[in-house]
Every structure is written in structure tokens, then in C-alpha cells.
PDB file of C-alpha atoms in Angstrom:
ATOM      1  CA  MET I 232      -0.991 279.912  10.346  1.00 60.00           C
ATOM      2  CA  ALA I 233      -0.634 276.304  11.581  1.00 68.00           C
ATOM      3  CA  LEU I 234      -3.709 274.724  13.090  1.00 89.00           C
ATOM      4  CA  ARG I 235      -3.839 274.651  16.890  1.00 96.00           C
ATOM      5  CA  ARG I 236      -3.512 271.174  18.311  1.00 96.00           C
ATOM      6  CA  SER I 237      -4.340 271.696  21.990  1.00 97.00           C
ATOM      7  CA  ALA I 238      -6.814 273.803  23.950  1.00 97.00           C
ATOM      8  CA  HIS I 239      -7.283 274.316  27.680  1.00 98.00           C
ATOM      9  CA  ILE I 240     -10.938 275.240  28.289  1.00 98.00           C
ATOM     10  CA  ILE I 241     -11.979 277.003  31.490  1.00 98.00           C
ATOM     11  CA  PHE I 242     -15.739 276.564  31.883  1.00 97.00           C
ATOM     12  CA  ASN I 243     -18.083 278.440  34.187  1.00 94.00           C
ATOM     13  CA  PRO I 244     -20.782 275.841  35.060  1.00 92.00           C
ATOM     14  CA  MET I 245     -23.139 278.622  36.170  1.00 85.00           C
ATOM     15  CA  ALA I 246     -23.808 279.215  32.468  1.00 76.00           C
ATOM     16  CA  GLY I 247     -26.565 276.578  32.669  1.00 64.00           C
ATOM     17  CA  ALA I 248     -27.560 273.389  30.876  1.00 61.00           C
ATOM     18  CA  ARG I 249     -28.510 274.958  27.540  1.00 68.00           C
ATOM     19  CA  LYS I 250     -25.140 276.666  27.276  1.00 80.00           C
ATOM     20  CA  ARG I 251     -23.317 273.486  28.294  1.00 87.00           C
ATOM     21  CA  ASP I 252     -24.810 271.865  25.201  1.00 92.00           C
ATOM     22  CA  LEU I 253     -23.109 274.476  22.980  1.00 95.00           C
ATOM     23  CA  LEU I 254     -19.831 273.853  24.793  1.00 96.00           C
ATOM     24  CA  GLU I 255     -20.109 270.107  24.170  1.00 96.00           C
ATOM     25  CA  ARG I 256     -20.826 270.651  20.477  1.00 97.00           C
ATOM     26  CA  VAL I 257     -17.761 272.912  20.118  1.00 98.00           C
ATOM     27  CA  ILE I 258     -15.582 270.363  21.923  1.00 97.00           C
ATOM     28  CA  LYS I 259     -16.852 267.640  19.590  1.00 97.00           C
ATOM     29  CA  ARG I 260     -15.885 269.746  16.551  1.00 97.00           C
ATOM     30  CA  LEU I 261     -12.415 270.392  17.975  1.00 97.00           C
ATOM     31  CA  ASN I 262     -11.908 266.724  18.792  1.00 97.00           C
ATOM     32  CA  GLN I 263     -12.872 265.792  15.241  1.00 97.00           C
ATOM     33  CA  ALA I 264     -10.160 268.193  14.039  1.00 96.00           C
ATOM     34  CA  GLY I 265      -7.573 266.422  16.197  1.00 96.00           C
ATOM     35  CA  VAL I 266      -7.382 269.007  19.002  1.00 97.00           C
ATOM     36  CA  GLU I 267      -6.410 267.706  22.444  1.00 97.00           C
ATOM     37  CA  ILE I 268      -8.775 269.202  25.030  1.00 97.00           C
ATOM     38  CA  THR I 269      -8.212 269.870  28.727  1.00 96.00           C
ATOM     39  CA  LEU I 270     -11.334 271.028  30.591  1.00 97.00           C
ATOM     40  CA  ASP I 271     -11.458 272.789  33.977  1.00 96.00           C
ATOM     41  CA  GLU I 272     -14.600 274.011  35.744  1.00 96.00           C
ATOM     42  CA  THR I 273     -14.537 277.116  37.903  1.00 96.00           C
ATOM     43  CA  LYS I 274     -15.541 276.841  41.556  1.00 94.00           C
ATOM     44  CA  GLY I 275     -16.315 280.468  42.312  1.00 91.00           C
ATOM     45  CA  PRO I 276     -15.361 284.118  41.696  1.00 90.00           C
ATOM     46  CA  GLY I 277     -11.697 284.575  40.813  1.00 93.00           C
ATOM     47  CA  HIS I 278     -11.034 280.874  40.212  1.00 97.00           C
ATOM     48  CA  ALA I 279     -10.904 281.312  36.420  1.00 97.00           C
ATOM     49  CA  THR I 280      -8.002 283.753  36.830  1.00 97.00           C
ATOM     50  CA  GLU I 281      -6.045 281.218  38.875  1.00 97.00           C
ATOM     51  CA  LEU I 282      -6.723 278.413  36.402  1.00 97.00           C
ATOM     52  CA  ALA I 283      -5.702 280.547  33.398  1.00 97.00           C
ATOM     53  CA  ALA I 284      -2.478 281.731  35.008  1.00 95.00           C
ATOM     54  CA  ALA I 285      -1.508 278.182  35.971  1.00 95.00           C
ATOM     55  CA  ALA I 286      -2.317 276.763  32.524  1.00 94.00           C
ATOM     56  CA  SER I 287      -0.299 279.464  30.784  1.00 93.00           C
ATOM     57  CA  ARG I 288       2.721 279.038  33.070  1.00 90.00           C
ATOM     58  CA  HIS I 289       2.766 275.311  32.433  1.00 87.00           C
ATOM     59  CA  GLY I 290       2.570 275.815  28.654  1.00 86.00           C
ATOM     60  CA  ILE I 291       0.165 272.930  28.197  1.00 81.00           C
ATOM     61  CA  ALA I 292      -2.008 274.353  25.416  1.00 95.00           C
ATOM     62  CA  ASP I 293      -1.856 276.361  22.197  1.00 97.00           C
ATOM     63  CA  VAL I 294      -4.871 278.410  23.336  1.00 98.00           C
ATOM     64  CA  ILE I 295      -6.591 278.979  26.678  1.00 98.00           C
ATOM     65  CA  VAL I 296     -10.331 279.271  26.213  1.00 98.00           C
ATOM     66  CA  ALA I 297     -12.859 281.042  28.439  1.00 98.00           C
ATOM     67  CA  ALA I 298     -16.208 279.249  28.202  1.00 98.00           C
ATOM     68  CA  GLY I 299     -18.787 281.474  29.866  1.00 95.00           C
ATOM     69  CA  GLY I 300     -20.094 285.010  29.823  1.00 94.00           C
ATOM     70  CA  ASP I 301     -18.210 288.285  29.482  1.00 95.00           C
ATOM     71  CA  GLY I 302     -17.398 288.240  33.204  1.00 94.00           C
ATOM     72  CA  THR I 303     -15.773 284.806  32.952  1.00 95.00           C
ATOM     73  CA  ILE I 304     -13.806 285.975  29.908  1.00 97.00           C
ATOM     74  CA  ASN I 305     -12.601 288.952  31.953  1.00 97.00           C
ATOM     75  CA  GLU I 306     -11.373 286.628  34.713  1.00 97.00           C
ATOM     76  CA  VAL I 307      -9.481 284.378  32.290  1.00 98.00           C
ATOM     77  CA  ALA I 308      -7.963 287.420  30.580  1.00 97.00           C
ATOM     78  CA  ARG I 309      -6.604 288.664  33.920  1.00 96.00           C
ATOM     79  CA  GLY I 310      -4.759 285.378  34.311  1.00 96.00           C
ATOM     80  CA  LEU I 311      -3.158 285.697  30.857  1.00 95.00           C
ATOM     81  CA  LEU I 312      -1.675 289.193  31.133  1.00 90.00           C
ATOM     82  CA  GLY I 313       2.027 289.073  30.378  1.00 85.00           C
ATOM     83  CA  GLN I 314       1.761 285.521  29.057  1.00 88.00           C
ATOM     84  CA  SER I 315       2.332 284.338  25.494  1.00 89.00           C
ATOM     85  CA  THR I 316      -0.609 281.925  25.264  1.00 95.00           C
ATOM     86  CA  PRO I 317      -3.563 283.578  23.486  1.00 97.00           C
ATOM     87  CA  LEU I 318      -7.089 283.825  24.853  1.00 98.00           C
ATOM     88  CA  GLY I 319      -9.955 282.164  23.010  1.00 98.00           C
ATOM     89  CA  ILE I 320     -13.650 282.325  23.843  1.00 98.00           C
ATOM     90  CA  ILE I 321     -16.720 280.110  23.755  1.00 98.00           C
ATOM     91  CA  PRO I 322     -19.473 282.669  24.512  1.00 96.00           C
ATOM     92  CA  LEU I 323     -22.030 281.150  26.882  1.00 95.00           C
ATOM     93  CA  GLY I 324     -23.314 284.266  28.627  1.00 91.00           C
ATOM     94  CA  THR I 325     -26.474 286.336  28.535  1.00 88.00           C
ATOM     95  CA  ALA I 326     -25.321 289.322  26.468  1.00 90.00           C
ATOM     96  CA  ASN I 327     -22.079 287.991  24.905  1.00 94.00           C
ATOM     97  CA  VAL I 328     -20.894 291.515  24.088  1.00 96.00           C
ATOM     98  CA  LEU I 329     -17.344 290.446  23.273  1.00 97.00           C
ATOM     99  CA  ALA I 330     -18.528 287.858  20.742  1.00 97.00           C
ATOM    100  CA  ILE I 331     -20.673 290.506  19.060  1.00 96.00           C
ATOM    101  CA  GLU I 332     -17.738 292.915  19.094  1.00 96.00           C
ATOM    102  CA  LEU I 333     -15.552 290.338  17.344  1.00 96.00           C
ATOM    103  CA  GLY I 334     -18.246 289.457  14.798  1.00 95.00           C
ATOM    104  CA  LEU I 335     -18.386 285.866  16.056  1.00 97.00           C
ATOM    105  CA  ARG I 336     -21.587 284.014  15.217  1.00 94.00           C
ATOM    106  CA  MET I 337     -23.066 281.814  17.947  1.00 93.00           C
ATOM    107  CA  ARG I 338     -22.694 278.559  16.032  1.00 95.00           C
ATOM    108  CA  GLU I 339     -20.453 275.697  17.037  1.00 96.00           C
ATOM    109  CA  GLY I 340     -18.821 275.514  13.608  1.00 97.00           C
ATOM    110  CA  ASP I 341     -17.830 279.190  13.603  1.00 97.00           C
ATOM    111  CA  ILE I 342     -16.555 279.033  17.185  1.00 98.00           C
ATOM    112  CA  ALA I 343     -14.541 275.862  16.560  1.00 98.00           C
ATOM    113  CA  ASP I 344     -13.056 277.250  13.332  1.00 97.00           C
ATOM    114  CA  MET I 345     -11.946 280.405  15.152  1.00 98.00           C
ATOM    115  CA  LEU I 346     -10.288 278.443  17.964  1.00 98.00           C
ATOM    116  CA  LEU I 347      -8.647 276.096  15.481  1.00 97.00           C
ATOM    117  CA  SER I 348      -7.211 278.583  13.006  1.00 96.00           C
ATOM    118  CA  GLY I 349      -8.248 282.179  13.815  1.00 97.00           C
ATOM    119  CA  PRO I 350      -5.444 284.756  14.073  1.00 96.00           C
ATOM    120  CA  ALA I 351      -4.243 285.934  17.490  1.00 95.00           C
ATOM    121  CA  GLN I 352      -4.590 289.732  17.578  1.00 94.00           C
ATOM    122  CA  LEU I 353      -3.426 292.211  20.185  1.00 92.00           C
ATOM    123  CA  ILE I 354      -6.350 293.978  21.862  1.00 93.00           C
ATOM    124  CA  GLY I 355      -6.306 297.009  24.117  1.00 90.00           C
ATOM    125  CA  THR I 356      -7.448 296.925  27.743  1.00 95.00           C
ATOM    126  CA  GLY I 357      -8.609 299.331  30.418  1.00 96.00           C
ATOM    127  CA  LEU I 358      -8.004 299.378  34.166  1.00 97.00           C
ATOM    128  CA  VAL I 359     -10.391 299.689  37.085  1.00 97.00           C
ATOM    129  CA  ASP I 360      -8.418 300.106  40.305  1.00 94.00           C
ATOM    130  CA  ASP I 361      -5.528 298.250  38.595  1.00 86.00           C
ATOM    131  CA  ARG I 362      -7.668 295.296  37.397  1.00 93.00           C
ATOM    132  CA  ILE I 363      -8.212 295.022  33.649  1.00 95.00           C
ATOM    133  CA  PHE I 364     -11.442 295.249  31.727  1.00 96.00           C
ATOM    134  CA  LEU I 365     -12.039 294.389  28.093  1.00 97.00           C
ATOM    135  CA  LEU I 366     -15.407 295.960  27.273  1.00 97.00           C
ATOM    136  CA  MET I 367     -16.938 298.497  29.610  1.00 97.00           C
ATOM    137  CA  VAL I 368     -17.344 299.959  33.071  1.00 98.00           C
ATOM    138  CA  GLY I 369     -20.830 301.110  34.034  1.00 98.00           C
ATOM    139  CA  ILE I 370     -21.316 303.588  36.873  1.00 98.00           C
ATOM    140  CA  GLY I 371     -24.857 304.112  38.148  1.00 96.00           C
ATOM    141  CA  PHE I 372     -27.788 302.643  36.234  1.00 95.00           C
ATOM    142  CA  ASP I 373     -26.293 299.481  34.728  1.00 95.00           C
ATOM    143  CA  GLY I 374     -24.103 298.968  37.795  1.00 95.00           C
ATOM    144  CA  GLU I 375     -27.191 298.931  39.992  1.00 95.00           C
ATOM    145  CA  VAL I 376     -29.047 296.650  37.575  1.00 94.00           C
ATOM    146  CA  VAL I 377     -26.211 294.091  37.595  1.00 92.00           C
ATOM    147  CA  HIS I 378     -25.853 294.251  41.388  1.00 91.00           C
ATOM    148  CA  ASP I 379     -29.601 293.634  41.775  1.00 89.00           C
ATOM    149  CA  ILE I 380     -29.544 290.278  39.936  1.00 83.00           C
ATOM    150  CA  ASP I 381     -28.468 287.112  41.720  1.00 73.00           C
ATOM    151  CA  ALA I 382     -26.784 284.289  39.824  1.00 69.00           C
ATOM    152  CA  ARG I 383     -29.806 281.959  39.927  1.00 71.00           C
ATOM    153  CA  MET I 384     -32.163 284.628  38.539  1.00 68.00           C
ATOM    154  CA  LYS I 385     -29.695 285.390  35.750  1.00 71.00           C
ATOM    155  CA  ARG I 386     -29.254 281.705  34.911  1.00 68.00           C
ATOM    156  CA  VAL I 387     -32.994 280.925  34.837  1.00 67.00           C
ATOM    157  CA  PHE I 388     -34.403 284.043  33.177  1.00 69.00           C
ATOM    158  CA  GLY I 389     -31.456 285.284  31.099  1.00 73.00           C
ATOM    159  CA  LYS I 390     -31.975 288.700  29.499  1.00 75.00           C
ATOM    160  CA  ALA I 391     -35.456 288.989  31.052  1.00 74.00           C
ATOM    161  CA  ALA I 392     -33.807 289.266  34.477  1.00 75.00           C
ATOM    162  CA  PHE I 393     -31.911 292.367  33.329  1.00 78.00           C
ATOM    163  CA  VAL I 394     -35.037 293.885  31.788  1.00 75.00           C
ATOM    164  CA  TRP I 395     -37.041 293.383  34.985  1.00 79.00           C
ATOM    165  CA  SER I 396     -34.283 294.796  37.186  1.00 84.00           C
ATOM    166  CA  GLY I 397     -33.886 297.766  34.836  1.00 82.00           C
ATOM    167  CA  LEU I 398     -37.623 298.512  34.864  1.00 85.00           C
ATOM    168  CA  LYS I 399     -37.684 298.464  38.668  1.00 86.00           C
ATOM    169  CA  LEU I 400     -34.787 300.890  38.814  1.00 87.00           C
ATOM    170  CA  TRP I 401     -36.317 303.126  36.131  1.00 86.00           C
ATOM    171  CA  PHE I 402     -39.656 303.358  37.984  1.00 82.00           C
ATOM    172  CA  ALA I 403     -37.787 304.232  41.178  1.00 85.00           C
ATOM    173  CA  GLY I 404     -35.959 307.206  39.500  1.00 79.00           C
ATOM    174  CA  PRO I 405     -34.632 309.852  39.366  1.00 83.00           C
ATOM    175  CA  ALA I 406     -30.963 308.867  39.226  1.00 90.00           C
ATOM    176  CA  ARG I 407     -28.443 310.230  41.735  1.00 94.00           C
ATOM    177  CA  GLU I 408     -25.855 312.764  40.605  1.00 97.00           C
ATOM    178  CA  ILE I 409     -22.436 311.268  39.899  1.00 98.00           C
ATOM    179  CA  VAL I 410     -19.279 313.335  40.370  1.00 98.00           C
ATOM    180  CA  LEU I 411     -16.178 312.438  38.382  1.00 98.00           C
ATOM    181  CA  ARG I 412     -12.757 313.957  37.812  1.00 98.00           C
ATOM    182  CA  VAL I 413     -11.886 313.379  34.161  1.00 98.00           C
ATOM    183  CA  ASP I 414      -8.231 314.103  33.356  1.00 98.00           C
ATOM    184  CA  GLY I 415      -8.337 316.621  36.198  1.00 97.00           C
ATOM    185  CA  GLN I 416     -11.634 318.259  35.140  1.00 98.00           C
ATOM    186  CA  GLU I 417     -14.773 317.856  37.263  1.00 98.00           C
ATOM    187  CA  LYS I 418     -17.806 316.392  35.491  1.00 98.00           C
ATOM    188  CA  ARG I 419     -21.306 315.665  36.763  1.00 98.00           C
ATOM    189  CA  CYS I 420     -23.870 313.293  35.286  1.00 98.00           C
ATOM    190  CA  ALA I 421     -26.667 310.841  36.102  1.00 98.00           C
ATOM    191  CA  TRP I 422     -25.066 307.795  34.480  1.00 98.00           C
ATOM    192  CA  ALA I 423     -21.579 307.133  33.111  1.00 98.00           C
ATOM    193  CA  VAL I 424     -20.215 304.365  30.901  1.00 98.00           C
ATOM    194  CA  VAL I 425     -16.546 303.906  30.052  1.00 98.00           C
ATOM    195  CA  SER I 426     -16.121 301.854  26.871  1.00 97.00           C
ATOM    196  CA  ASN I 427     -13.197 299.959  25.404  1.00 96.00           C
ATOM    197  CA  ALA I 428     -15.423 298.587  22.621  1.00 96.00           C
ATOM    198  CA  ARG I 429     -18.243 299.721  20.316  1.00 95.00           C
ATOM    199  CA  HIS I 430     -21.010 297.550  21.766  1.00 96.00           C
ATOM    200  CA  PHE I 431     -22.869 297.692  25.052  1.00 96.00           C
ATOM    201  CA  ALA I 432     -25.458 295.374  26.669  1.00 92.00           C
ATOM    202  CA  GLY I 433     -25.492 293.055  23.654  1.00 91.00           C
ATOM    203  CA  PRO I 434     -25.858 294.286  20.056  1.00 93.00           C
ATOM    204  CA  PHE I 435     -26.300 297.983  20.917  1.00 95.00           C
ATOM    205  CA  VAL I 436     -23.667 300.419  19.655  1.00 96.00           C
ATOM    206  CA  LEU I 437     -22.756 302.971  22.317  1.00 97.00           C
ATOM    207  CA  ALA I 438     -19.280 304.085  21.167  1.00 96.00           C
ATOM    208  CA  PRO I 439     -19.271 303.940  17.349  1.00 94.00           C
ATOM    209  CA  ASP I 440     -15.679 305.176  17.017  1.00 91.00           C
ATOM    210  CA  ALA I 441     -14.223 302.655  19.476  1.00 92.00           C
ATOM    211  CA  HIS I 442     -12.561 299.394  18.481  1.00 88.00           C
ATOM    212  CA  ILE I 443     -11.317 296.753  20.889  1.00 90.00           C
ATOM    213  CA  GLU I 444      -8.128 296.227  18.878  1.00 86.00           C
ATOM    214  CA  ASP I 445      -7.167 299.914  19.279  1.00 85.00           C
ATOM    215  CA  PRO I 446      -6.069 301.401  22.619  1.00 84.00           C
ATOM    216  CA  GLY I 447      -8.176 304.169  24.078  1.00 93.00           C
ATOM    217  CA  LEU I 448     -11.288 304.746  26.179  1.00 97.00           C
ATOM    218  CA  THR I 449     -14.601 306.409  25.392  1.00 97.00           C
ATOM    219  CA  LEU I 450     -16.510 308.017  28.256  1.00 98.00           C
ATOM    220  CA  THR I 451     -20.236 308.600  27.734  1.00 98.00           C
ATOM    221  CA  LEU I 452     -21.859 310.962  30.237  1.00 98.00           C
ATOM    222  CA  PHE I 453     -25.650 310.931  30.454  1.00 98.00           C
ATOM    223  CA  LYS I 454     -26.415 314.287  32.034  1.00 98.00           C
ATOM    224  CA  SER I 455     -30.143 314.172  32.928  1.00 97.00           C
ATOM    225  CA  GLY I 456     -31.495 311.955  35.700  1.00 96.00           C
ATOM    226  CA  SER I 457     -35.266 311.962  35.121  1.00 96.00           C
ATOM    227  CA  ARG I 458     -37.287 308.936  34.042  1.00 95.00           C
ATOM    228  CA  MET I 459     -38.176 310.684  30.789  1.00 96.00           C
ATOM    229  CA  ALA I 460     -34.505 311.368  30.046  1.00 96.00           C
ATOM    230  CA  PHE I 461     -33.569 307.753  30.677  1.00 96.00           C
ATOM    231  CA  ALA I 462     -36.386 306.602  28.386  1.00 96.00           C
ATOM    232  CA  ARG I 463     -34.806 308.769  25.667  1.00 97.00           C
ATOM    233  CA  TYR I 464     -31.382 307.305  26.404  1.00 97.00           C
ATOM    234  CA  PHE I 465     -32.655 303.737  26.048  1.00 95.00           C
ATOM    235  CA  ALA I 466     -34.470 304.537  22.805  1.00 96.00           C
ATOM    236  CA  ALA I 467     -31.367 306.239  21.393  1.00 97.00           C
ATOM    237  CA  LEU I 468     -29.208 303.288  22.438  1.00 96.00           C
ATOM    238  CA  GLY I 469     -31.511 300.926  20.579  1.00 95.00           C
ATOM    239  CA  LEU I 470     -31.180 303.083  17.462  1.00 95.00           C
ATOM    240  CA  GLY I 471     -27.424 303.647  17.797  1.00 93.00           C
ATOM    241  CA  ARG I 472     -27.948 307.411  18.173  1.00 95.00           C
ATOM    242  CA  VAL I 473     -26.783 308.128  21.737  1.00 97.00           C
ATOM    243  CA  HIS I 474     -23.943 310.303  20.454  1.00 93.00           C
ATOM    244  CA  ARG I 475     -26.487 312.661  18.844  1.00 95.00           C
ATOM    245  CA  LEU I 476     -28.348 313.552  22.070  1.00 97.00           C
ATOM    246  CA  LYS I 477     -27.808 317.085  23.370  1.00 96.00           C
ATOM    247  CA  ASP I 478     -27.667 316.028  27.024  1.00 97.00           C
ATOM    248  CA  VAL I 479     -24.991 313.383  26.378  1.00 98.00           C
ATOM    249  CA  GLU I 480     -21.299 314.262  26.449  1.00 98.00           C
ATOM    250  CA  ILE I 481     -18.654 312.007  24.919  1.00 97.00           C
ATOM    251  CA  MET I 482     -14.991 312.219  25.847  1.00 97.00           C
ATOM    252  CA  HIS I 483     -11.804 310.244  25.210  1.00 97.00           C
ATOM    253  CA  PRO I 484      -9.956 310.453  28.523  1.00 97.00           C
ATOM    254  CA  ARG I 485      -6.894 308.748  29.912  1.00 96.00           C
ATOM    255  CA  ARG I 486      -7.927 308.762  33.588  1.00 97.00           C
ATOM    256  CA  ILE I 487     -11.306 308.954  35.312  1.00 98.00           C
ATOM    257  CA  GLU I 488     -11.719 309.257  39.059  1.00 98.00           C
ATOM    258  CA  ALA I 489     -15.314 308.303  39.878  1.00 98.00           C
ATOM    259  CA  LEU I 490     -15.686 309.982  43.251  1.00 98.00           C
ATOM    260  CA  SER I 491     -19.278 310.053  44.443  1.00 97.00           C
ATOM    261  CA  PRO I 492     -21.881 309.255  45.578  1.00 97.00           C
ATOM    262  CA  GLU I 493     -19.907 306.864  47.718  1.00 96.00           C
ATOM    263  CA  GLY I 494     -21.330 303.360  47.549  1.00 97.00           C
ATOM    264  CA  LEU I 495     -22.902 303.724  44.088  1.00 97.00           C
ATOM    265  CA  ALA I 496     -22.761 300.383  42.256  1.00 97.00           C
ATOM    266  CA  VAL I 497     -20.282 299.651  39.450  1.00 98.00           C
ATOM    267  CA  GLU I 498     -20.303 296.858  36.851  1.00 97.00           C
ATOM    268  CA  VAL I 499     -17.302 295.714  34.854  1.00 97.00           C
ATOM    269  CA  ASP I 500     -17.711 293.564  31.728  1.00 96.00           C
ATOM    270  CA  GLY I 501     -21.216 292.622  32.836  1.00 92.00           C
ATOM    271  CA  ASP I 502     -20.370 291.558  36.403  1.00 92.00           C
ATOM    272  CA  ALA I 503     -20.786 293.440  39.674  1.00 93.00           C
ATOM    273  CA  ARG I 504     -17.504 295.069  40.708  1.00 95.00           C
ATOM    274  CA  GLY I 505     -17.947 296.954  43.953  1.00 95.00           C
ATOM    275  CA  ALA I 506     -18.921 300.584  44.372  1.00 97.00           C
ATOM    276  CA  LEU I 507     -17.596 304.158  44.197  1.00 98.00           C
ATOM    277  CA  PRO I 508     -15.064 305.589  44.615  1.00 98.00           C
ATOM    278  CA  GLN I 509     -13.042 303.876  41.866  1.00 98.00           C
ATOM    279  CA  THR I 510     -10.396 304.953  39.362  1.00 98.00           C
ATOM    280  CA  ILE I 511     -10.538 303.985  35.681  1.00 98.00           C
ATOM    281  CA  SER I 512      -7.704 304.450  33.225  1.00 97.00           C
ATOM    282  CA  MET I 513      -6.244 303.248  29.949  1.00 93.00           C
ATOM    283  CA  GLY I 514      -4.650 299.843  30.255  1.00 89.00           C
ATOM    284  CA  VAL I 515      -0.897 299.456  30.132  1.00 86.00           C
ATOM    285  CA  HIS I 516      -1.091 295.898  28.779  1.00 84.00           C
ATOM    286  CA  PHE I 517      -2.261 294.394  25.531  1.00 85.00           C
ATOM    287  CA  LEU I 518      -3.770 290.935  25.435  1.00 93.00           C
ATOM    288  CA  ARG I 519      -3.398 288.307  22.701  1.00 95.00           C
ATOM    289  CA  MET I 520      -6.850 287.121  21.633  1.00 97.00           C
ATOM    290  CA  VAL I 521      -7.919 284.624  19.018  1.00 97.00           C
ATOM    291  CA  VAL I 522     -10.433 286.295  16.678  1.00 97.00           C
ATOM    292  CA  PRO I 523     -12.456 285.087  13.666  1.00 96.00           C
ATOM    293  CA  SER I 524     -10.648 285.042  10.353  1.00 93.00           C
ATOM    294  CA  ARG I 525     -11.595 288.092   8.286  1.00 81.00           C
TER     295      ARG I 525
END
């Protein structure tokens, strides 16, 4: 394909100074390749969606780039639904699950090469109350962990902030029972994760049969709520063996109504996204995304 000659970058400044340095190095590489850069900074939640939609409507760039974490990428993606301009990423977040999913190495040369000449593939999406997600929806444990962390703590301590919040929640156990209606069938569990991709919380493989370029959701139900059970879940996640646990059920649904307990925290693509009840379903839209050359 022809090399891209223009890029509109939407940058979340909350990513911090160290991550800004990576952004500047990528921009330098693109400039050296003759790419015209437009840079916008987000001002708050939802602003990235507005900026992406406006940039795409005006047709001012060959690629619109989300520079931030998975939550920022989600916001930019929402602004590009139904548009022809592809989404690119400069991963500046804590976990960078999407970058791992795409096999993108965290080096400025690899990122710049992808944005310059990587193919634009169609990827599948999911819906949470009619708003898209690209990676996952977490109901219960990870939702509460994400809700517990403020932006400053996340920016300063990075992954350690998630570990500390998770340990606090684990010590406070047991988990509350979650009630869901999955394609019309009632299910109960202590923790539920809906995946649109293989990876979860960084490099960990939760849904080995999933692939972001293929439509379809994977629902993982963790049935037991004790501290000991959750310790087993975390160990199995680290080893990529969650699907082998007897008290874990894996389904491939089209629609999930997460009903109760009302007020239980939910995270979407690594960002806090309200509380139960919520409805999750297969997305009706594909999104064009620039990916690394194979």
C-alpha cells in the first residue's frame, strides 16, 4: 500500500511525562518520513471521541491516532464508527492490552512503521449499553479495582496502583454473587469478564480462542467467591490456564444482561464505566484499524 502522508494524533496528557517522551520520539520518526502531523490534546472524559469524529468528518488525515491507554483508544474508536478513516494507536497506557493483542512492540520505530505503512484491518467490536468496546468488560473484581484508582495514583504508580487496589479488594473478600441472563439463561458467578480479545490485564491470555479481528464474544464466569478461589484464578491467569479450572465456565453468547447486585462496578477497556445493571452484546459495527505488517 502507499505510505500515509498525514496523521491526526489525539493525545491524552494524563499519560504522564515518561509516556510523552515516547510520543515525541514517534512523531519525530513520522516527520522524518515526510508525514504531516496534527496534534490535539484531550481536555477530559469523552473529549477524544469528539476530536476523532470531527477530524474524520473533515477528512484532514490519512490516519487518526489515539495516543494514550486502552481507555483513550476506546474513546477515539467511538468517534470513528461509520467513518472511512482508520484508527491508529500509540500505546501510552499502563497495561496496553490492545498493543499486546496486535503484537505491537513498544518501540518508536515499530510504532512509526505501523502508522506509516501497516495495513488497515477490520476488527470486531462489542457493545455495552450501546457504546462500543474493543477488548473487554469486567464485572465485579476488576471493575471494583479500576473504580478504586484515581487518575493521579494511576499516573504516578502505574501497574503498582492496580496491584495494591487488587490486594485490598482480595483481603476484603469474599466476592458478591453476580446474577446474569445469558442469551435468556440465568447464570450466577463471583466475577465475570466479557472478552473481545485474547488478552486481559496486559500480557495474560484469558480467552485463547478469541481474536480481535473476528466477531464474537467470550464470557468467562468465575463461580467461586472465596479468597482461596480468587488466588487460584489469578495463578491460572498468569499461566494461561483459566479455561482448565473446574469452577470456571466459558460461553460464547450474543447478549448478556448483567442484572445484579445493583451498583456493582464495571470496567470497560481498562476504564471505569458505571455499575450494574448493564447489557452487553456483540457489536453491529466493524472498525478499521491500522495493525503491524505481518
